[in-house]
Short mmCIF file of C-alpha atoms and ligand atoms in Angstrom, two decimals:
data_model
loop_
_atom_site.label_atom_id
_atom_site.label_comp_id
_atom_site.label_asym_id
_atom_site.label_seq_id
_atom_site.Cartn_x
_atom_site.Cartn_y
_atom_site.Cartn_z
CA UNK A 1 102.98 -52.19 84.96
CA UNK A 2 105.11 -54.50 82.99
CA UNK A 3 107.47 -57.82 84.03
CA UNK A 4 110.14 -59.03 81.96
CA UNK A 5 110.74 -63.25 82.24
CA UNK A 6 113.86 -65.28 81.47
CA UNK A 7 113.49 -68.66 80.31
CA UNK A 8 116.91 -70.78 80.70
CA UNK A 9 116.17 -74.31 81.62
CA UNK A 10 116.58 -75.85 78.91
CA UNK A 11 118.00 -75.40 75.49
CA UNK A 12 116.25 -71.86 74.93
CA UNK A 13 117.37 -68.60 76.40
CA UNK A 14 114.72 -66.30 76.39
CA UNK A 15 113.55 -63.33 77.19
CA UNK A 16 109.55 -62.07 77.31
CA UNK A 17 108.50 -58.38 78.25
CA UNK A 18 104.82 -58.76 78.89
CA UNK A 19 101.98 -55.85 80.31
CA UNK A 20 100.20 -56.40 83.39
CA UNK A 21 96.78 -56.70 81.27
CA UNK A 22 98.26 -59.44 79.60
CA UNK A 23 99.84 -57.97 76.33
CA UNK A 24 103.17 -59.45 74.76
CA UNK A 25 105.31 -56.34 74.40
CA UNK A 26 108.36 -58.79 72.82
CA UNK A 27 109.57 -62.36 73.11
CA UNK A 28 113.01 -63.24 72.18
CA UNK A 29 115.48 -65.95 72.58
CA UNK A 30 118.44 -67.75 71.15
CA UNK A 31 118.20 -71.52 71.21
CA UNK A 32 121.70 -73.89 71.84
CA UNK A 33 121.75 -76.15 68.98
CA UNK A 34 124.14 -78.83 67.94
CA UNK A 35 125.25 -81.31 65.45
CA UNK A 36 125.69 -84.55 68.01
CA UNK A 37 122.60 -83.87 69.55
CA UNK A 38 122.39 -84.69 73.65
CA UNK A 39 122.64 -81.72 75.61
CA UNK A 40 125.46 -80.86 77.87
CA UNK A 41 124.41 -79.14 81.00
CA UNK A 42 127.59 -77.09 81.15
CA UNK A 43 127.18 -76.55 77.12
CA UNK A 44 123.72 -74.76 77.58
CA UNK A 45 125.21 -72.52 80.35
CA UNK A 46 128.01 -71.24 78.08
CA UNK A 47 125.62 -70.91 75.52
CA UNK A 48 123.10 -69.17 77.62
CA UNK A 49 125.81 -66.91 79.25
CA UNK A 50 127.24 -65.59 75.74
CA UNK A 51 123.85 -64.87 74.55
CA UNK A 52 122.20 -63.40 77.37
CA UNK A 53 123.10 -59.59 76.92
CA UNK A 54 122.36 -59.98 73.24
CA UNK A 55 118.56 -61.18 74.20
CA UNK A 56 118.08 -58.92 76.72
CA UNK A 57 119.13 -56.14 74.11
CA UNK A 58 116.69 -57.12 71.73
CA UNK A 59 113.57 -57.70 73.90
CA UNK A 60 114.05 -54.33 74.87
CA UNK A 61 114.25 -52.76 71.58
CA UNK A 62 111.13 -54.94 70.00
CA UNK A 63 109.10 -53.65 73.29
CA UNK A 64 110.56 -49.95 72.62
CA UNK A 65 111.24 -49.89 76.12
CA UNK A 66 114.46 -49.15 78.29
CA UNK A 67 114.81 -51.21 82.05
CA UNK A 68 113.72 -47.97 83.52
CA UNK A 69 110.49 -48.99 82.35
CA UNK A 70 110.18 -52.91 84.04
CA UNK A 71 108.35 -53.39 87.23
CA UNK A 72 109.00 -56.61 88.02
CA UNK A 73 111.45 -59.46 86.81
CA UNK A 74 110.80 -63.41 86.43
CA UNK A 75 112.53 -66.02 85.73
CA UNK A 76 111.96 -69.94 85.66
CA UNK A 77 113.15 -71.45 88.76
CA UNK A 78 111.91 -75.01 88.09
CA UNK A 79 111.99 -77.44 87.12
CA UNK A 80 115.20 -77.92 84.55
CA UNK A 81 118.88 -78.45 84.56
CA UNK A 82 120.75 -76.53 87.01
CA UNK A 83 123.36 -75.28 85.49
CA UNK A 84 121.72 -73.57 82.47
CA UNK A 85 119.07 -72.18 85.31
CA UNK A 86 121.79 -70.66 87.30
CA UNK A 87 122.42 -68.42 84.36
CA UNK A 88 118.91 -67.59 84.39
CA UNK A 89 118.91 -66.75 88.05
CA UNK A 90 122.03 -65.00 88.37
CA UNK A 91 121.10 -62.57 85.08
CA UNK A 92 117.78 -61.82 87.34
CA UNK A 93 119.84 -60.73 90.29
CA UNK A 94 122.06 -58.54 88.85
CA UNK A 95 119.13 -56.45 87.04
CA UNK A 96 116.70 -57.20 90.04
CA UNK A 97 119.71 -55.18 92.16
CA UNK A 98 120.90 -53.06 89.23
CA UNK A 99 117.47 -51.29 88.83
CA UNK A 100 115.84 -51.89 92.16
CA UNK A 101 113.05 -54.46 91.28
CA UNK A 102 111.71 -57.92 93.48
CA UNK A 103 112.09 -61.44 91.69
CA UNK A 104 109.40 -64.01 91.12
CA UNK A 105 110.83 -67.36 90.32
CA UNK A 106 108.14 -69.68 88.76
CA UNK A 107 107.78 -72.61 87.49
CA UNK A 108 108.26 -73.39 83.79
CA UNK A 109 106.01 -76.20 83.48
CA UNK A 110 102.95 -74.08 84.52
CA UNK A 111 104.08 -71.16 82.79
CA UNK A 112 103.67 -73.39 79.26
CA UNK A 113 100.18 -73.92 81.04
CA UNK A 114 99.43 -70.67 81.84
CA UNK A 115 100.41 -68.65 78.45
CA UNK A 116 98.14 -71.30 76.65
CA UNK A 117 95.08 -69.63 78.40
CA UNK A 118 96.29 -66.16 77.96
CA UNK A 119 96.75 -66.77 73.75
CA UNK A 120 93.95 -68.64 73.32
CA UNK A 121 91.14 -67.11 75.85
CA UNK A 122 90.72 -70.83 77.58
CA UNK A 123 89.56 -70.31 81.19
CA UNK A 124 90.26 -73.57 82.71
CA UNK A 125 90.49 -76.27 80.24
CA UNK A 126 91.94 -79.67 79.85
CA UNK A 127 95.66 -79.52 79.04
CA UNK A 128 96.97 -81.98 76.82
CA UNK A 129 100.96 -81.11 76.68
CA UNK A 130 102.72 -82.65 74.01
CA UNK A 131 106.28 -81.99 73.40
CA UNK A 132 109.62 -83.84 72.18
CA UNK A 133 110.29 -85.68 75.70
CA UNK A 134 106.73 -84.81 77.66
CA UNK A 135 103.32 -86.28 76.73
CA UNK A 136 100.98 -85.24 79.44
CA UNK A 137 97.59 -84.33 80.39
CA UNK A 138 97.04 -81.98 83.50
CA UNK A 139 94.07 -79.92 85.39
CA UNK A 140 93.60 -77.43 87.90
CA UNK A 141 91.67 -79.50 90.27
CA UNK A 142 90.95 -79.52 94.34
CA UNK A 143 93.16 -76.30 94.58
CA UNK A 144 96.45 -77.88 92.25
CA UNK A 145 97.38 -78.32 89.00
CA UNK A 146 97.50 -82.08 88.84
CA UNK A 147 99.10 -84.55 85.95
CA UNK A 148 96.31 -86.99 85.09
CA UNK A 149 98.21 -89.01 82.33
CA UNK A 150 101.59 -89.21 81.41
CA UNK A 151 103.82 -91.14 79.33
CA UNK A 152 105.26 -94.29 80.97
CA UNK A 153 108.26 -94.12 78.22
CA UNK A 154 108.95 -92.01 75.66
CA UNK A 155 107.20 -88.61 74.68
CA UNK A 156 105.18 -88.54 71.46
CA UNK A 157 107.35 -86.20 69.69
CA UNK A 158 110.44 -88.04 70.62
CA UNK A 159 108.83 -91.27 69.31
CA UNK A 160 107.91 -89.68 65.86
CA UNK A 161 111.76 -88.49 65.77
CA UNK A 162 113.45 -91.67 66.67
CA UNK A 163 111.12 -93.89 63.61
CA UNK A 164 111.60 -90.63 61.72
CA UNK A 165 115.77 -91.04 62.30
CA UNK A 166 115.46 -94.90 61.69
CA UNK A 167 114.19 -94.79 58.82
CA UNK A 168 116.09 -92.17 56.98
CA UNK A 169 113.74 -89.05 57.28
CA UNK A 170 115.72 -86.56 59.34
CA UNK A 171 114.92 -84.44 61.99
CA UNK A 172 112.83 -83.30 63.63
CA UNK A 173 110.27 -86.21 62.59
CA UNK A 174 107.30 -84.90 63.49
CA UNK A 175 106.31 -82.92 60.44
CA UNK A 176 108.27 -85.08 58.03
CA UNK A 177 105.74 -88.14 59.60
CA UNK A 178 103.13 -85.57 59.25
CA UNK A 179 104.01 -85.36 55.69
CA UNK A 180 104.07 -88.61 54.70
CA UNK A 181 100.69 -89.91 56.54
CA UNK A 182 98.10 -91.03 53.52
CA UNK A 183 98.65 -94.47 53.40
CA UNK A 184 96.29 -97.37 54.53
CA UNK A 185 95.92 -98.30 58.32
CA UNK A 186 98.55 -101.05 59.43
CA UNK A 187 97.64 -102.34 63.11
CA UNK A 188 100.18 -100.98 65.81
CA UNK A 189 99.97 -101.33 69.81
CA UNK A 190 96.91 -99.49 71.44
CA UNK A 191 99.37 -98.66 74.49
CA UNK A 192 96.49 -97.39 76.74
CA UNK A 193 97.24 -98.10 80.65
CA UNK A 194 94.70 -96.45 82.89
CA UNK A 195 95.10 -92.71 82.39
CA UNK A 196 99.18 -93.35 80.91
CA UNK A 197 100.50 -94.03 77.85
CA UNK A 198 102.98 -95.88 76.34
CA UNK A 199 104.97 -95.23 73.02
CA UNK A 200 107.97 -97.92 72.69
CA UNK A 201 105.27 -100.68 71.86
CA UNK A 202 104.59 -98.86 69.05
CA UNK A 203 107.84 -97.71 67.68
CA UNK A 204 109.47 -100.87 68.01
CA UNK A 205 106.83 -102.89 66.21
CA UNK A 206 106.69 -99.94 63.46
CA UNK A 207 110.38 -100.44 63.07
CA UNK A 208 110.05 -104.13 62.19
CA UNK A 209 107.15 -103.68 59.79
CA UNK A 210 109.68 -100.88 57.59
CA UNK A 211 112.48 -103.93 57.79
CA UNK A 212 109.80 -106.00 56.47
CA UNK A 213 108.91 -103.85 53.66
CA UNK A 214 105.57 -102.16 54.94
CA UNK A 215 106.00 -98.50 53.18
CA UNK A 216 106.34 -95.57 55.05
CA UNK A 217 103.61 -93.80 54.23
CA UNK A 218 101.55 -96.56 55.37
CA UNK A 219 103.72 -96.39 58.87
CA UNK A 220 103.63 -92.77 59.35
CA UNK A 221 99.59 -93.11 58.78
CA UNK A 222 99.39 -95.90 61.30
CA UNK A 223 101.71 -94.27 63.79
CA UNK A 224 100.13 -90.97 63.52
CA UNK A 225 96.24 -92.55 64.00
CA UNK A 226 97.17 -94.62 66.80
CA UNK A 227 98.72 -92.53 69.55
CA UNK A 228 96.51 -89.43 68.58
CA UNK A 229 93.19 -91.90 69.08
CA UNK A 230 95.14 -92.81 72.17
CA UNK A 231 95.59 -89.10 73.48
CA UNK A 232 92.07 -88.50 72.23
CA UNK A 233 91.07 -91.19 74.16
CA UNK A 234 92.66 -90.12 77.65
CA UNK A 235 91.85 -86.83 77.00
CA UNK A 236 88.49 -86.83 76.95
CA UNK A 237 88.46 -89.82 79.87
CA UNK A 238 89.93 -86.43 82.12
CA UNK A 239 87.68 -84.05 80.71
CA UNK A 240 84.98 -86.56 81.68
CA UNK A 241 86.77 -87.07 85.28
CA UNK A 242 87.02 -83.52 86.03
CA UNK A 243 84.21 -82.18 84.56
CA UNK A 244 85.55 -79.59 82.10
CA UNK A 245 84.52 -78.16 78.85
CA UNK A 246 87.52 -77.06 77.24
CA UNK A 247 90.81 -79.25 75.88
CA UNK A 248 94.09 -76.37 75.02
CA UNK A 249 96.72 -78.39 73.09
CA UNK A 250 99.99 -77.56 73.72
CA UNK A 251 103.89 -78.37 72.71
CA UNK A 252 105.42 -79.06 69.56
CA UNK A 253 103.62 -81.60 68.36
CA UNK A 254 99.74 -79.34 68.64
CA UNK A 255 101.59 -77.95 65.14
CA UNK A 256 100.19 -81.84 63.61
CA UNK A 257 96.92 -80.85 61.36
CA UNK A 258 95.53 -84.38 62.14
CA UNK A 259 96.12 -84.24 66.01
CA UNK A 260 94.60 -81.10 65.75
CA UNK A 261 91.14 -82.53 63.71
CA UNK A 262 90.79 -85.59 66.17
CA UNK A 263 90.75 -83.79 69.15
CA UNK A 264 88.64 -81.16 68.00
CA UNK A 265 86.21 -84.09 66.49
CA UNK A 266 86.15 -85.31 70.08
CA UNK A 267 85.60 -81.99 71.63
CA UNK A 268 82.29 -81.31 69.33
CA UNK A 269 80.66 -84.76 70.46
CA UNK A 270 81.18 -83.91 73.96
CA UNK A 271 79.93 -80.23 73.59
CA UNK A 272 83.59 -78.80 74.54
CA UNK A 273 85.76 -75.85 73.60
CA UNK A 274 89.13 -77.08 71.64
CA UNK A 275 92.14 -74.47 71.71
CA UNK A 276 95.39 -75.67 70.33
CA UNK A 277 98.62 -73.10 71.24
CA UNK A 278 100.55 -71.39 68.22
CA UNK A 279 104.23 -72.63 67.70
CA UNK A 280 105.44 -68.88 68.55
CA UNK A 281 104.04 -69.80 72.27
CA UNK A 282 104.25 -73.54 72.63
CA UNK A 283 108.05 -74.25 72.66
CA UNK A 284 110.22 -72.79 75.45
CA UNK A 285 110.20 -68.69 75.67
CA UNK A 286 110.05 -66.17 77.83
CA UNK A 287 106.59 -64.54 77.69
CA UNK A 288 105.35 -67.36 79.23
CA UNK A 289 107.57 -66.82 82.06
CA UNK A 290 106.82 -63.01 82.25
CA UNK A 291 103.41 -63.90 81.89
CA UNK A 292 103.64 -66.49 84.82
CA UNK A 293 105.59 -63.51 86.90
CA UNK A 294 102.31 -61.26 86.36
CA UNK A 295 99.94 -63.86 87.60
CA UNK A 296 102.55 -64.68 91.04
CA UNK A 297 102.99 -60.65 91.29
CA UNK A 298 101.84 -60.97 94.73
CA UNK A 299 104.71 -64.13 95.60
CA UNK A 300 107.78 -61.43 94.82
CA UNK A 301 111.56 -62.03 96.82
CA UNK A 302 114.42 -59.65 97.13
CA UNK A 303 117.09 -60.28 94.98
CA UNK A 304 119.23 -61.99 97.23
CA UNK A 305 115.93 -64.76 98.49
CA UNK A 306 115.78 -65.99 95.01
CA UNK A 307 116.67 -69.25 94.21
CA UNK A 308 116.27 -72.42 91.58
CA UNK A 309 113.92 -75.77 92.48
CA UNK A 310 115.57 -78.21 90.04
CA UNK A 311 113.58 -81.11 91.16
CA UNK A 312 109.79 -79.27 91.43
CA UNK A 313 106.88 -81.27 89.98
CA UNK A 314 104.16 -79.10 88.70
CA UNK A 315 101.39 -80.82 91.61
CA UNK A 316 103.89 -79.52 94.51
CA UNK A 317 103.25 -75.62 93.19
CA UNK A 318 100.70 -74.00 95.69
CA UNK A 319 98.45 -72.06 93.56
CA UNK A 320 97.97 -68.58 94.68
CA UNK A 321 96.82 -67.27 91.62
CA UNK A 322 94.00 -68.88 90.35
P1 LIG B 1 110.10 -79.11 75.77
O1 LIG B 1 109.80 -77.67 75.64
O2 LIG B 1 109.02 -79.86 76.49
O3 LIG B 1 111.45 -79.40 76.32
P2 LIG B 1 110.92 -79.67 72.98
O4 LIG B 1 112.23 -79.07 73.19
O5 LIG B 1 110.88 -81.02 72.39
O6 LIG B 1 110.04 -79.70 74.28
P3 LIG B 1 108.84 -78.55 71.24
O7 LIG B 1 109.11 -77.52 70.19
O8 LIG B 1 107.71 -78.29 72.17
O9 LIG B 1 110.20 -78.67 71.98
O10 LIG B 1 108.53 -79.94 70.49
C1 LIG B 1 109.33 -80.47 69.48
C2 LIG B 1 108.71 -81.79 69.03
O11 LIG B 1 107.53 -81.52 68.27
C3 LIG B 1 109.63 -82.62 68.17
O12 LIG B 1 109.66 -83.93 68.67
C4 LIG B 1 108.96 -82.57 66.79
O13 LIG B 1 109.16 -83.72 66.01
C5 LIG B 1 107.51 -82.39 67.16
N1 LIG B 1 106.73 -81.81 66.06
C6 LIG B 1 106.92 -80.61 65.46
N2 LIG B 1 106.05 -80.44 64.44
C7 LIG B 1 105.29 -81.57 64.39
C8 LIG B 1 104.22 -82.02 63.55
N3 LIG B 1 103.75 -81.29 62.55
N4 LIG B 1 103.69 -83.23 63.83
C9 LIG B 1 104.14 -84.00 64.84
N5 LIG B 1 105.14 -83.63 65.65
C10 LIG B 1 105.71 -82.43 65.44
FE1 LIG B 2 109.30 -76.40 78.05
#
């Protein structure tokens, strides 16, 4: 049995053809990009629209498969923009109707969740999700999947791009930061609040030091040490709270080498498993949605039932898969 997912609530469309038993048969997408940056709602759907076929195409060539072949169909209902998800949905219908299939519509938060375990064998870790805009750290606990941190302001990733865009580096700032990280500790804000974190303490004081004359490598060292040993440090406060043994890193920002090392430092003292995500499966892509649509085979709509939950929060999805 097989499932094909579309991803489209973002930037990315996608499209993943994944087995029942859990093997990635293809995962393809085309991401909107462009030169102003911001993201137009009505943008991504034109993008998403003029792609779509194109995707689809390919996904079925890299699986060597036809859509005679696909058993079921996903797609992410929630949460996102939309516009760019009504794309998503209304691609589903037509081939849910076209070859005669039901619809799962999932949720694209727990899907990023969910093809973490399947890549890296993690049976119910910890996750620290840490992305452009999100910086959070959830568990499946009391029968939810529940957000146990968060960000009060900015995400990590977006933090590292706006110093890295401040101070001449480019983007995306993360690995040019990265890069640049050997020089001695300067002291930044600890922004620690309970189980939250906060990122604009940081970034603004950072920015003053450059204007100052503080060097950069000695800023993208400081900036890097202090919200990892932050993230570390709620981690491991949930891992304590909820009693598990394994941490799986996901998002864009798991690709950082020295993110990486800390949090597997802290995983050794405490006797725990450490799994960060590959890049291939950590950004936005369909696998994870097909993937997602294999675990909630048994939640399946007709066609025409299907819908999109723009505003769904990833602790209002009733588990019935776990
Ligand atoms: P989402 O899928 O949640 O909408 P996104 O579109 O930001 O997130 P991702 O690919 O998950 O996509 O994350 C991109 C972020 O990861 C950027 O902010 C980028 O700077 C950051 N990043 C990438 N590589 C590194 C690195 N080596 N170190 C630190 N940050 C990194
Ligand atoms: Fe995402």
């Amino acid at each position: 049995m097989i499932c094909l997912g579309i991803e489209s609530t973002a930037h990315t469309f996608g499209i993943g053809i994944v087995s029942f038993e859990g093997k990635i048969l293809a995962n393809e997408k085309s991401a909107f990009t462009t030169e102003k940056g911001g993201m137009i709602p009505s943008d991504l759907s034109k993008h998403h629209e003029s792609v779509k076929d194109v995707v689809l195409a390919k996904a079925l060539k890299s699986a060597n498969l036809s859509m005679k072949d696909i058993n079921l169909i996903s797609f992410s209902a929630a949460p996102g923009m939309a516009p760019p998800m009504m794309v998503g949905l209304r691609f589903a219908k037509e081939l849910a109707k076209k070859y005669n299939l039901f619809l799962v519509g999932v949720n694209h938060s727990i899907s990023h969740l969910s093809i973490g375990d399947l890549i890296t064998g993690a049976k119910d870790p910890v996750y620290l999700y840490v992305s452009g805009p999100n910086t959070q750290v959830v568990a499946f606990a009391g029968g939810r999947f529940r957000v146990f941190g968060e960000t009060l302001d900015l995400g990590l990733g977006n933090m590292l791009d706006k110093f890295a865009r401040e101070i001449g580096l480019g983007f995306p700032g993360g690995p040019k930061v990265e890069q640049l990280a050997h020089g001695k500790y300067v002291e930044l804000p600890y922004g620690v609040k309970g189980m939250d974190v906060s990122f604009a303490g940081m970034l603004t004081k950072a920015l003053r030091l450059f204007k100052q004359g503080v060097s950069k490598e000695d800023l993208c060292f400081s900036l890097q040490e202090t919200s990892f040993a932050m993230l570390a440090e709620v981690a491991e406060r949930a891992m304590a709270h909820v009693d598990k043994k394994e941490l799986l890193l996901i998002g864009g920002v798991a690709a950082n080498k020295r993110l990486c090392q800390m949090l597997e430092i802290m995983c050794k003292e405490r006797n725990a498993g450490f799994f960060a995500v590959p890049l291939e499966f950590s950004g936005d892509q369909g696998a994870m949605i097909a993937w997602q649509g294999v675990l909630q085979k048994n939640d399946v709509v007709n066609p025409e039932k299907a819908d999109i939950r723009p505003y769904e929060r990833i602790d209002e999805v009733e588990v019935t898969w776990a």
